[in-house]
Coordinates of C-alpha atoms in Angstrom, one line a residue:
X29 CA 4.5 28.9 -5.9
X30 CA 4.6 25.5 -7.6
X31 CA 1.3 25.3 -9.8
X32 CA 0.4 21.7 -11.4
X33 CA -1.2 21.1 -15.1
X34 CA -2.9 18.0 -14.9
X35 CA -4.8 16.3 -17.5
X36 CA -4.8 13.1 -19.8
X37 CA -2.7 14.8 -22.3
X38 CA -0.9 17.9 -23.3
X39 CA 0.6 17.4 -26.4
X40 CA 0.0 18.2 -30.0
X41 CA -2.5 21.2 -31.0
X42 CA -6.3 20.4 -29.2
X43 CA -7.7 23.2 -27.3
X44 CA -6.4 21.5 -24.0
X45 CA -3.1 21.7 -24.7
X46 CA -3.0 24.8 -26.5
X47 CA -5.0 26.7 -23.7
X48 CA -3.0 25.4 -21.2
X49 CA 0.3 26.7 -22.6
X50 CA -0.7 30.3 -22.6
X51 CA -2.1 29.6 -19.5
X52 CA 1.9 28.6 -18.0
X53 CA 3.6 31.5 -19.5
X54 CA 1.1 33.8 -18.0
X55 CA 1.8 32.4 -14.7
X56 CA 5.4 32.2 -15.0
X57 CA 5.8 35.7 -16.0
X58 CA 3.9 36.3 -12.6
X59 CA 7.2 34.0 -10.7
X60 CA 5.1 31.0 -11.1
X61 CA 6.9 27.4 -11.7
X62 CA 4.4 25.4 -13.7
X63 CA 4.7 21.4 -14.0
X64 CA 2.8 19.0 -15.9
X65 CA 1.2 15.8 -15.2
X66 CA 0.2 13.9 -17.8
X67 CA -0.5 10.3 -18.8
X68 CA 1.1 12.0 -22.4
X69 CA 2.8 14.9 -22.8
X70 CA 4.9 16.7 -25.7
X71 CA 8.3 17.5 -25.8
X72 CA 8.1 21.1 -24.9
X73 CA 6.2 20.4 -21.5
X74 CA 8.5 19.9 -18.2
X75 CA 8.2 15.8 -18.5
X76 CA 5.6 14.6 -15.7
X77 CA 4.9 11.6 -17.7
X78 CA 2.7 8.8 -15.5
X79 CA 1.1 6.6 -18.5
X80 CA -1.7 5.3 -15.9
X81 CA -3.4 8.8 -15.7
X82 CA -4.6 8.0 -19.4
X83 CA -6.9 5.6 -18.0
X84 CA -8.9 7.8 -15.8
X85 CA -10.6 11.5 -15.9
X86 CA -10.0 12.5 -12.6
X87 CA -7.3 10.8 -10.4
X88 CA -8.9 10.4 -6.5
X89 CA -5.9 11.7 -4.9
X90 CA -6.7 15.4 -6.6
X91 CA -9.6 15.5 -5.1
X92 CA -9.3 17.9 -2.7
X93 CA -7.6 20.9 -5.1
X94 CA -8.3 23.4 -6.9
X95 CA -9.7 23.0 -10.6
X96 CA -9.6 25.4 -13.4
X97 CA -11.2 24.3 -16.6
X98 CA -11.9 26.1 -19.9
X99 CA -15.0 24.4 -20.9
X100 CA -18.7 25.5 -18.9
X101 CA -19.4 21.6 -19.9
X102 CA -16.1 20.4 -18.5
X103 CA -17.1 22.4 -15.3
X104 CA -20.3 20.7 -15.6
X105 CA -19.5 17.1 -15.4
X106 CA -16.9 17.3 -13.4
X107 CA -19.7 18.7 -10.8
X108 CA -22.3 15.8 -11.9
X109 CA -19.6 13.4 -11.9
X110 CA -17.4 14.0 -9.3
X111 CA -18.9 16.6 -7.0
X112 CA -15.8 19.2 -7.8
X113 CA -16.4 22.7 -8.2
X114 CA -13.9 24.1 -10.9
X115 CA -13.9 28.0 -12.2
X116 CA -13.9 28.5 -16.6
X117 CA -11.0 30.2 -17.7
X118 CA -12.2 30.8 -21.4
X119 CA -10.2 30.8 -24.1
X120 CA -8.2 33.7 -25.4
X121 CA -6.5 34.1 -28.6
X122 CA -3.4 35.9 -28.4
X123 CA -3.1 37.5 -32.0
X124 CA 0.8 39.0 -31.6
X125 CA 2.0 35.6 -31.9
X126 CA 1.2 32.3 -34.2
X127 CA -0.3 29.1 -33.1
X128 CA 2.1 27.3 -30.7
X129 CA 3.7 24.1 -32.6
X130 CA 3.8 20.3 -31.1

């Protein structure tokens, strides 16, 4: 299954980014082919690059899919705001390994 990162950015080391990178090897290790959308992304993401997706939160044509955040207040104003219903994946610290790098 093809499974889509979307968000305003994923590059560099915010919580965003660095949460959704374990997140991708996790599901590729399951068979899983993860790509990223992104108004900016890093150079180790699969380049999805669309520069206009800076300018908004929440594009209208991903309405109608499924949302995973890792905030409870993310999850929270993207209800108030938009009407979505997403799921909190918290954050996990994987201590085997160092901080990923840009």
């Amino acid at each position: 299954m093809n499974i889509g990162m979307v968000s305003t950015r994923f590059a560099g080391t915010d919580g965003v980014t660095l949460e959704a990178a374990k997140l991708a090897e996790v599901l590729k290790e399951a068979g899983h082919e993860v790509v990223w959308f992104a108004g900016e992304l890093g150079e180790r993401f699969q380049r999805t690059c669309v520069p206009e997706i800076l300018e908004t939160a929440f594009p209208p044509a991903l309405a109608g899919m499924q949302h995973v955040v890792i905030q409870s207040s993310a999850r929270d104003e993207l209800a108030r705001r938009r009407g979505v219903l997403a799921t909190v994946l918290p954050n996990v610290m994987d201590f085997e390994r160092g901080p990923a790098t840009a």
